[in-house]
PDB file of C-alpha atoms in Angstrom:
ATOM      1  CA  ALA A   1      68.200 133.868 117.768  1.00  0.00           C
ATOM      2  CA  PRO A   2      67.934 132.178 113.862  1.00  0.00           C
ATOM      3  CA  LEU A   3      70.934 133.565 112.716  1.00  0.00           C
ATOM      4  CA  LYS A   4      72.633 132.148 115.520  1.00  0.00           C
ATOM      5  CA  LYS A   5      71.075 128.763 115.444  1.00  0.00           C
ATOM      6  CA  LYS A   6      72.331 129.184 111.493  1.00  0.00           C
ATOM      7  CA  GLN A   7      75.460 130.065 112.641  1.00  0.00           C
ATOM      8  CA  LEU A   8      75.877 126.841 115.167  1.00  0.00           C
ATOM      9  CA  CYS A   9      74.671 124.367 111.818  1.00  0.00           C
ATOM     10  CA  ALA A  10      77.539 125.609 110.031  1.00  0.00           C
ATOM     11  CA  PHE A  11      80.113 125.465 112.469  1.00  0.00           C
ATOM     12  CA  LEU A  12      78.779 121.913 113.156  1.00  0.00           C
ATOM     13  CA  GLU A  13      78.673 120.518 109.661  1.00  0.00           C
ATOM     14  CA  THR A  14      82.318 122.286 109.021  1.00  0.00           C
ATOM     15  CA  LEU A  15      83.557 120.492 112.128  1.00  0.00           C
ATOM     16  CA  GLY A  16      82.062 117.595 110.893  1.00  0.00           C
ATOM     17  CA  SER A  17      83.485 117.542 107.393  1.00  0.00           C
ATOM     18  CA  VAL A  18      87.071 118.101 109.143  1.00  0.00           C
ATOM     19  CA  GLY A  19      86.767 115.440 111.422  1.00  0.00           C
ATOM     20  CA  LEU A  20      86.122 112.882 107.950  1.00  0.00           C
ATOM     21  CA  LEU A  21      88.923 114.603 106.533  1.00  0.00           C
ATOM     22  CA  LEU A  22      91.305 113.723 109.870  1.00  0.00           C
ATOM     23  CA  GLU A  23      90.189 110.441 109.826  1.00  0.00           C
ATOM     24  CA  ARG A  24      90.016 109.636 106.325  1.00  0.00           C
ATOM     25  CA  ARG A  25      93.918 111.002 106.395  1.00  0.00           C
ATOM     26  CA  SER A  26      94.678 108.644 109.066  1.00  0.00           C
ATOM     27  CA  THR A  27      93.021 105.693 107.273  1.00  0.00           C
ATOM     28  CA  GLU A  28      95.409 106.439 104.264  1.00  0.00           C
ATOM     29  CA  ARG A  29      98.820 106.660 105.993  1.00  0.00           C
ATOM     30  CA  ARG A  30      97.781 103.260 107.674  1.00  0.00           C
ATOM     31  CA  LEU A  31      96.954 102.034 104.413  1.00  0.00           C
ATOM     32  CA  ALA A  32     100.274 103.223 102.608  1.00  0.00           C
ATOM     33  CA  LYS A  33     102.239 102.484 105.965  1.00  0.00           C
ATOM     34  CA  ALA A  34     100.893  98.644 105.639  1.00  0.00           C
ATOM     35  CA  CYS A  35     101.728  98.560 101.824  1.00  0.00           C
ATOM     36  CA  GLY A  36     105.108  99.789 102.488  1.00  0.00           C
ATOM     37  CA  MET A  37     104.465 102.982 100.789  1.00  0.00           C
ATOM     38  CA  ALA A  38     106.193 106.530 101.728  1.00  0.00           C
ATOM     39  CA  ALA A  39     104.034 109.627 101.824  1.00  0.00           C
ATOM     40  CA  SER A  40     106.546 111.375  99.830  1.00  0.00           C
ATOM     41  CA  THR A  41     105.874 108.896  97.384  1.00  0.00           C
ATOM     42  CA  VAL A  42     102.365 109.378  97.180  1.00  0.00           C
ATOM     43  CA  ILE A  43     100.894 111.238  93.856  1.00  0.00           C
ATOM     44  CA  GLU A  44      98.749 114.130  94.787  1.00  0.00           C
ATOM     45  CA  ILE A  45      95.970 115.148  91.627  1.00  0.00           C
ATOM     46  CA  ASN A  46      93.019 117.894  92.230  1.00  0.00           C
ATOM     47  CA  GLY A  47      90.110 116.357  90.656  1.00  0.00           C
ATOM     48  CA  MET A  48      88.427 119.218  90.082  1.00  0.00           C
ATOM     49  CA  GLY A  49      87.371 118.478  86.943  1.00  0.00           C
ATOM     50  CA  GLY A  50      85.082 115.510  86.933  1.00  0.00           C
ATOM     51  CA  GLY A  51      85.040 111.938  87.259  1.00  0.00           C
ATOM     52  CA  GLN A  52      86.908 111.569  84.350  1.00  0.00           C
ATOM     53  CA  LEU A  53      90.096 113.153  86.357  1.00  0.00           C
ATOM     54  CA  LEU A  54      89.849 110.435  89.078  1.00  0.00           C
ATOM     55  CA  ARG A  55      89.127 107.350  86.708  1.00  0.00           C
ATOM     56  CA  SER A  56      92.053 108.143  84.704  1.00  0.00           C
ATOM     57  CA  ALA A  57      94.520 108.568  87.983  1.00  0.00           C
ATOM     58  CA  PHE A  58      93.001 105.516  89.452  1.00  0.00           C
ATOM     59  CA  VAL A  59      93.599 103.679  86.201  1.00  0.00           C
ATOM     60  CA  TYR A  60      97.287 105.048  85.728  1.00  0.00           C
ATOM     61  CA  GLY A  61      98.418 104.768  89.093  1.00  0.00           C
ATOM     62  CA  ALA A  62      97.363 100.707  88.750  1.00  0.00           C
ATOM     63  CA  LEU A  63      99.110 100.216  85.579  1.00  0.00           C
ATOM     64  CA  LEU A  64     102.686 102.052  87.003  1.00  0.00           C
ATOM     65  CA  GLY A  65     101.792 100.632  90.461  1.00  0.00           C
ATOM     66  CA  ARG A  66     101.903 104.386  91.943  1.00  0.00           C
ATOM     67  CA  THR A  67      99.832 105.596  95.159  1.00  0.00           C
ATOM     68  CA  VAL A  68      97.613 108.254  93.831  1.00  0.00           C
ATOM     69  CA  ARG A  69      95.635 110.273  95.913  1.00  0.00           C
ATOM     70  CA  VAL A  70      93.089 112.424  94.251  1.00  0.00           C
ATOM     71  CA  THR A  71      90.910 115.729  96.232  1.00  0.00           C
ATOM     72  CA  ASP A  72      88.623 117.774  95.749  1.00  0.00           C
ATOM     73  CA  ILE A  73      86.735 115.510  93.524  1.00  0.00           C
ATOM     74  CA  ARG A  74      84.273 116.564  91.017  1.00  0.00           C
ATOM     75  CA  GLY A  75      84.170 119.723  93.132  1.00  0.00           C
ATOM     76  CA  ALA A  76      83.250 122.473  90.225  1.00  0.00           C
ATOM     77  CA  LYS A  77      80.085 120.138  89.724  1.00  0.00           C
ATOM     78  CA  MET A  78      76.825 121.176  91.364  1.00  0.00           C
ATOM     79  CA  ALA A  79      76.519 118.377  93.713  1.00  0.00           C
ATOM     80  CA  PRO A  80      80.166 117.331  94.217  1.00  0.00           C
ATOM     81  CA  GLY A  81      81.919 114.412  95.937  1.00  0.00           C
ATOM     82  CA  MET A  82      81.802 110.761  94.174  1.00  0.00           C
ATOM     83  CA  ARG A  83      78.695 109.352  92.909  1.00  0.00           C
ATOM     84  CA  HIS A  84      77.437 105.757  92.381  1.00  0.00           C
ATOM     85  CA  ALA A  85      79.065 105.857  89.188  1.00  0.00           C
ATOM     86  CA  GLN A  86      82.719 106.930  90.502  1.00  0.00           C
ATOM     87  CA  MET A  87      82.165 104.095  92.720  1.00  0.00           C
ATOM     88  CA  ALA A  88      81.459 101.488  90.304  1.00  0.00           C
ATOM     89  CA  ALA A  89      84.465 102.331  87.800  1.00  0.00           C
ATOM     90  CA  ILE A  90      86.877 102.422  91.062  1.00  0.00           C
ATOM     91  CA  GLN A  91      85.399  99.069  91.917  1.00  0.00           C
ATOM     92  CA  ALA A  92      86.867  97.557  88.735  1.00  0.00           C
ATOM     93  CA  VAL A  93      90.522  98.965  89.435  1.00  0.00           C
ATOM     94  CA  LYS A  94      90.520  97.396  92.634  1.00  0.00           C
ATOM     95  CA  GLN A  95      89.121  93.908  90.805  1.00  0.00           C
ATOM     96  CA  ILE A  96      91.572  93.869  88.381  1.00  0.00           C
ATOM     97  CA  SER A  97      94.782  95.403  89.418  1.00  0.00           C
ATOM     98  CA  GLY A  98      94.586  93.783  92.985  1.00  0.00           C
ATOM     99  CA  SER A  99      94.405  97.456  94.171  1.00  0.00           C
ATOM    100  CA  ALA A 100      93.310  98.792  98.103  1.00  0.00           C
ATOM    101  CA  VAL A 101      91.307 101.783  97.758  1.00  0.00           C
ATOM    102  CA  THR A 102      90.419 104.541 100.708  1.00  0.00           C
ATOM    103  CA  GLY A 103      87.375 106.840 100.497  1.00  0.00           C
ATOM    104  CA  ASP A 104      85.331 105.145  97.794  1.00  0.00           C
ATOM    105  CA  CYS A 105      82.198 106.000  99.216  1.00  0.00           C
ATOM    106  CA  VAL A 106      79.045 108.421  97.934  1.00  0.00           C
ATOM    107  CA  ASP A 107      79.998 112.108  98.246  1.00  0.00           C
ATOM    108  CA  SER A 108      83.579 111.188  99.416  1.00  0.00           C
ATOM    109  CA  ILE A 109      85.621 114.345  98.561  1.00  0.00           C
ATOM    110  CA  ALA A 110      89.309 112.515  98.305  1.00  0.00           C
ATOM    111  CA  ALA A 111      90.043 108.832  97.317  1.00  0.00           C
ATOM    112  CA  MET A 112      93.600 107.281  97.486  1.00  0.00           C
ATOM    113  CA  VAL A 113      94.861 103.876  95.439  1.00  0.00           C
ATOM    114  CA  VAL A 114      97.524 101.749  96.312  1.00  0.00           C
ATOM    115  CA  PRO A 115      98.359  99.187  93.951  1.00  0.00           C
ATOM    116  CA  PRO A 116     100.128  96.081  94.359  1.00  0.00           C
ATOM    117  CA  ALA A 117     104.264  97.068  93.752  1.00  0.00           C
ATOM    118  CA  GLY A 118     105.344  96.633  90.172  1.00  0.00           C
ATOM    119  CA  GLY A 119     102.160  97.656  88.237  1.00  0.00           C
ATOM    120  CA  ILE A 120     101.821  95.638  85.195  1.00  0.00           C
ATOM    121  CA  SER A 121     104.238  92.970  86.242  1.00  0.00           C
ATOM    122  CA  ALA A 122     102.229  92.159  89.555  1.00  0.00           C
ATOM    123  CA  PHE A 123      99.040  91.569  87.404  1.00  0.00           C
ATOM    124  CA  PRO A 124      99.296  87.701  87.051  1.00  0.00           C
ATOM    125  CA  ALA A 125      99.001  87.401  91.040  1.00  0.00           C
ATOM    126  CA  VAL A 126      95.637  88.615  91.499  1.00  0.00           C
ATOM    127  CA  VAL A 127      93.166  86.162  90.967  1.00  0.00           C
ATOM    128  CA  LEU A 128      90.996  85.773  87.441  1.00  0.00           C
ATOM    129  CA  ASP A 129      87.403  85.739  88.440  1.00  0.00           C
ATOM    130  CA  ASN A 130      83.605  86.706  87.284  1.00  0.00           C
ATOM    131  CA  TRP A 131      84.415  90.393  87.146  1.00  0.00           C
ATOM    132  CA  LYS A 132      81.909  92.238  87.459  1.00  0.00           C
ATOM    133  CA  THR A 133      80.639  95.680  88.959  1.00  0.00           C
ATOM    134  CA  ARG A 134      77.294  97.649  89.926  1.00  0.00           C
ATOM    135  CA  ALA A 135      75.807 101.054  89.490  1.00  0.00           C
ATOM    136  CA  PRO A 136      72.523 100.697  91.367  1.00  0.00           C
ATOM    137  CA  THR A 137      71.449 104.163  89.526  1.00  0.00           C
ATOM    138  CA  GLY A 138      71.902 105.077  86.111  1.00  0.00           C
ATOM    139  CA  GLY A 139      75.537 105.400  85.454  1.00  0.00           C
ATOM    140  CA  SER A 140      76.885 105.204  82.565  1.00  0.00           C
ATOM    141  CA  THR A 141      78.491 101.232  81.993  1.00  0.00           C
ATOM    142  CA  MET A 142      80.419 102.720  79.325  1.00  0.00           C
ATOM    143  CA  LEU A 143      82.254 105.271  81.600  1.00  0.00           C
ATOM    144  CA  MET A 144      83.265 102.331  83.697  1.00  0.00           C
ATOM    145  CA  PHE A 145      84.164 100.099  80.490  1.00  0.00           C
ATOM    146  CA  GLN A 146      86.737 103.106  79.459  1.00  0.00           C
ATOM    147  CA  ALA A 147      87.913 102.553  83.138  1.00  0.00           C
ATOM    148  CA  ALA A 148      88.611  98.613  82.956  1.00  0.00           C
ATOM    149  CA  LEU A 149      89.825  98.732  79.032  1.00  0.00           C
ATOM    150  CA  PRO A 150      93.339  99.523  79.951  1.00  0.00           C
ATOM    151  CA  LEU A 151      93.127  97.322  82.593  1.00  0.00           C
ATOM    152  CA  MET A 152      91.602  94.699  81.111  1.00  0.00           C
ATOM    153  CA  LEU A 153      94.278  95.177  78.379  1.00  0.00           C
ATOM    154  CA  ALA A 154      96.886  94.870  80.783  1.00  0.00           C
ATOM    155  CA  GLN A 155      95.767  91.964  82.371  1.00  0.00           C
ATOM    156  CA  SER A 156      95.404  89.590  79.230  1.00  0.00           C
ATOM    157  CA  ALA A 157      98.731  90.495  77.908  1.00  0.00           C
ATOM    158  CA  ALA A 158     100.292  89.962  81.403  1.00  0.00           C
ATOM    159  CA  ARG A 159      99.002  86.296  80.737  1.00  0.00           C
ATOM    160  CA  GLY A 160      99.978  85.720  77.274  1.00  0.00           C
ATOM    161  CA  GLY A 161      97.190  86.920  75.526  1.00  0.00           C
ATOM    162  CA  VAL A 162      93.839  85.078  77.690  1.00  0.00           C
ATOM    163  CA  GLU A 163      90.459  86.663  77.206  1.00  0.00           C
ATOM    164  CA  ILE A 164      89.391  89.203  80.075  1.00  0.00           C
ATOM    165  CA  VAL A 165      85.554  89.275  80.983  1.00  0.00           C
ATOM    166  CA  MET A 166      83.851  92.252  82.919  1.00  0.00           C
ATOM    167  CA  THR A 167      79.820  92.460  83.039  1.00  0.00           C
ATOM    168  CA  PHE A 168      78.812  96.304  83.848  1.00  0.00           C
ATOM    169  CA  HIS A 169      75.358  97.140  85.575  1.00  0.00           C
ATOM    170  CA  GLY A 170      74.227 100.160  84.990  1.00  0.00           C
ATOM    171  CA  GLY A 171      72.999 102.693  82.593  1.00  0.00           C
ATOM    172  CA  THR A 172      73.281 101.365  78.700  1.00  0.00           C
ATOM    173  CA  ASN A 173      71.829 104.643  77.119  1.00  0.00           C
ATOM    174  CA  VAL A 174      71.891 107.424  79.892  1.00  0.00           C
ATOM    175  CA  LYS A 175      71.071 111.234  79.039  1.00  0.00           C
ATOM    176  CA  SER A 176      70.780 113.690  82.002  1.00  0.00           C
ATOM    177  CA  PRO A 177      66.774 114.993  82.181  1.00  0.00           C
ATOM    178  CA  ARG A 178      68.690 118.382  83.312  1.00  0.00           C
ATOM    179  CA  GLY A 179      70.734 118.636  79.630  1.00  0.00           C
ATOM    180  CA  ALA A 180      69.179 120.614  77.165  1.00  0.00           C
ATOM    181  CA  GLY A 181      67.697 119.816  73.564  1.00  0.00           C
ATOM    182  CA  ARG A 182      67.120 116.394  72.680  1.00  0.00           C
ATOM    183  CA  PHE A 183      70.256 115.244  71.464  1.00  0.00           C
ATOM    184  CA  GLN A 184      72.691 116.529  74.859  1.00  0.00           C
ATOM    185  CA  ILE A 185      74.074 113.421  76.217  1.00  0.00           C
ATOM    186  CA  ASN A 186      76.806 113.266  79.020  1.00  0.00           C
ATOM    187  CA  ALA A 187      77.971 109.875  78.296  1.00  0.00           C
ATOM    188  CA  PRO A 188      78.894 107.370  75.825  1.00  0.00           C
ATOM    189  CA  GLN A 189      76.279 105.347  74.683  1.00  0.00           C
ATOM    190  CA  VAL A 190      76.364 101.450  74.232  1.00  0.00           C
ATOM    191  CA  GLU A 191      76.256 101.684  70.109  1.00  0.00           C
ATOM    192  CA  TYR A 192      79.115 104.292  70.133  1.00  0.00           C
ATOM    193  CA  THR A 193      81.257 102.358  71.628  1.00  0.00           C
ATOM    194  CA  GLU A 194      80.437  99.305  69.749  1.00  0.00           C
ATOM    195  CA  LEU A 195      80.208 100.799  66.965  1.00  0.00           C
ATOM    196  CA  VAL A 196      82.646 103.816  66.493  1.00  0.00           C
ATOM    197  CA  LEU A 197      84.954 103.778  69.099  1.00  0.00           C
ATOM    198  CA  LEU A 198      86.352  99.659  69.153  1.00  0.00           C
ATOM    199  CA  PRO A 199      86.349  99.084  65.699  1.00  0.00           C
ATOM    200  CA  VAL A 200      88.387 102.516  65.620  1.00  0.00           C
ATOM    201  CA  LEU A 201      90.787 100.485  68.207  1.00  0.00           C
ATOM    202  CA  ARG A 202      90.773  97.411  66.240  1.00  0.00           C
ATOM    203  CA  ARG A 203      91.698  99.112  63.527  1.00  0.00           C
ATOM    204  CA  LEU A 204      94.790 101.373  65.119  1.00  0.00           C
ATOM    205  CA  PHE A 205      95.765  99.188  67.502  1.00  0.00           C
ATOM    206  CA  SER A 206      94.465  95.581  66.900  1.00  0.00           C
ATOM    207  CA  ILE A 207      92.741  95.398  70.064  1.00  0.00           C
ATOM    208  CA  ASP A 208      90.099  92.621  70.180  1.00  0.00           C
ATOM    209  CA  ALA A 209      87.510  94.334  72.504  1.00  0.00           C
ATOM    210  CA  ARG A 210      83.626  93.216  72.327  1.00  0.00           C
ATOM    211  CA  LEU A 211      80.672  93.594  73.605  1.00  0.00           C
ATOM    212  CA  ARG A 212      77.434  91.517  74.463  1.00  0.00           C
ATOM    213  CA  LEU A 213      74.407  93.885  75.385  1.00  0.00           C
ATOM    214  CA  HIS A 214      72.013  91.770  77.546  1.00  0.00           C
ATOM    215  CA  ARG A 215      69.831  94.602  78.622  1.00  0.00           C
ATOM    216  CA  ARG A 216      69.286  98.288  78.165  1.00  0.00           C
ATOM    217  CA  GLY A 217      69.565 100.443  80.833  1.00  0.00           C
ATOM    218  CA  PHE A 218      68.347 103.894  81.074  1.00  0.00           C
ATOM    219  CA  ILE A 219      68.461 106.837  83.841  1.00  0.00           C
ATOM    220  CA  HIS A 220      67.291 104.661  86.398  1.00  0.00           C
ATOM    221  CA  GLY A 221      69.691 101.663  85.343  1.00  0.00           C
ATOM    222  CA  GLY A 222      69.309  98.211  85.127  1.00  0.00           C
ATOM    223  CA  GLY A 223      71.298  97.292  82.240  1.00  0.00           C
ATOM    224  CA  VAL A 224      74.018  94.406  81.348  1.00  0.00           C
ATOM    225  CA  VAL A 225      76.863  95.069  79.670  1.00  0.00           C
ATOM    226  CA  GLU A 226      79.569  92.156  78.987  1.00  0.00           C
ATOM    227  CA  ALA A 227      82.952  93.353  78.093  1.00  0.00           C
ATOM    228  CA  ARG A 228      85.427  90.571  76.385  1.00  0.00           C
ATOM    229  CA  VAL A 229      89.019  91.629  75.808  1.00  0.00           C
ATOM    230  CA  ILE A 230      92.056  90.076  74.998  1.00  0.00           C
ATOM    231  CA  ALA A 231      95.628  91.946  74.356  1.00  0.00           C
TER     232      ALA A 231
END
C-alpha cells in the first residue's frame, strides 16, 4: 500500500507538471501570434547551465528584436527553476525594452521574451519612468544590474545620450550560507562593480555608468542601489 501511494503521488505530480507545460506552451503561442511572430522564428535555448544563460538570452533577444524561449531553467542546480533574482532581472528587461514575457514566476522551468519588432530601433517608443526592480530575498542587485546595463546603454543611445536611471532592490553583498570558505561568493559585490567593473568599462569604452548605494542588503535582502547610465 505505501508503494502504491508513492506511485500515485509521483503520477499526479508528473500529470500536474505536464499540464502546466501544456498551459504555458498555449500561452506562449497566443502571445507570439498576438505579436505577429511565427513559431519557426522563435530561438530555443537550453538554460540548464544557470541564471546567467537566462538573463543573457533575454537581453540579447530584446536588443535584436528576436523572440527567445529558454527551457530547463537552472536545470543543473539543486533547486531547479527560476528564483526571485532571475524574476527581478527579467522585470528589468521588460521595463527597459518594452518586451512581453511569459513564464516569469518562481520555480518556472521555461520562459519566453517577445520584444518589440526592430529591437533597439523601437526603444524610443518605450515610456521613460522611474524604473525599479525588486527581489524580496537576497537576490543579487549586481546580477540584475548586469542584465539591465546593456539595455540601459541602448535606451540612452537610442534617445541621443539621455541619462537612464533604474533602482535595484535586493542583496548588495551576498554570500551563500552553503558556500565553503570565507571568501567564496556566488555573485558580484557592489564594491567590485563600482570600483573594478565600471572603471574598466569607462576606460575601454567611455561608458558613463555610476552606482549610488542607498542601503546595504545581505542574504535576506533589503539593499537598495541606484544606477545612472549615459551612452
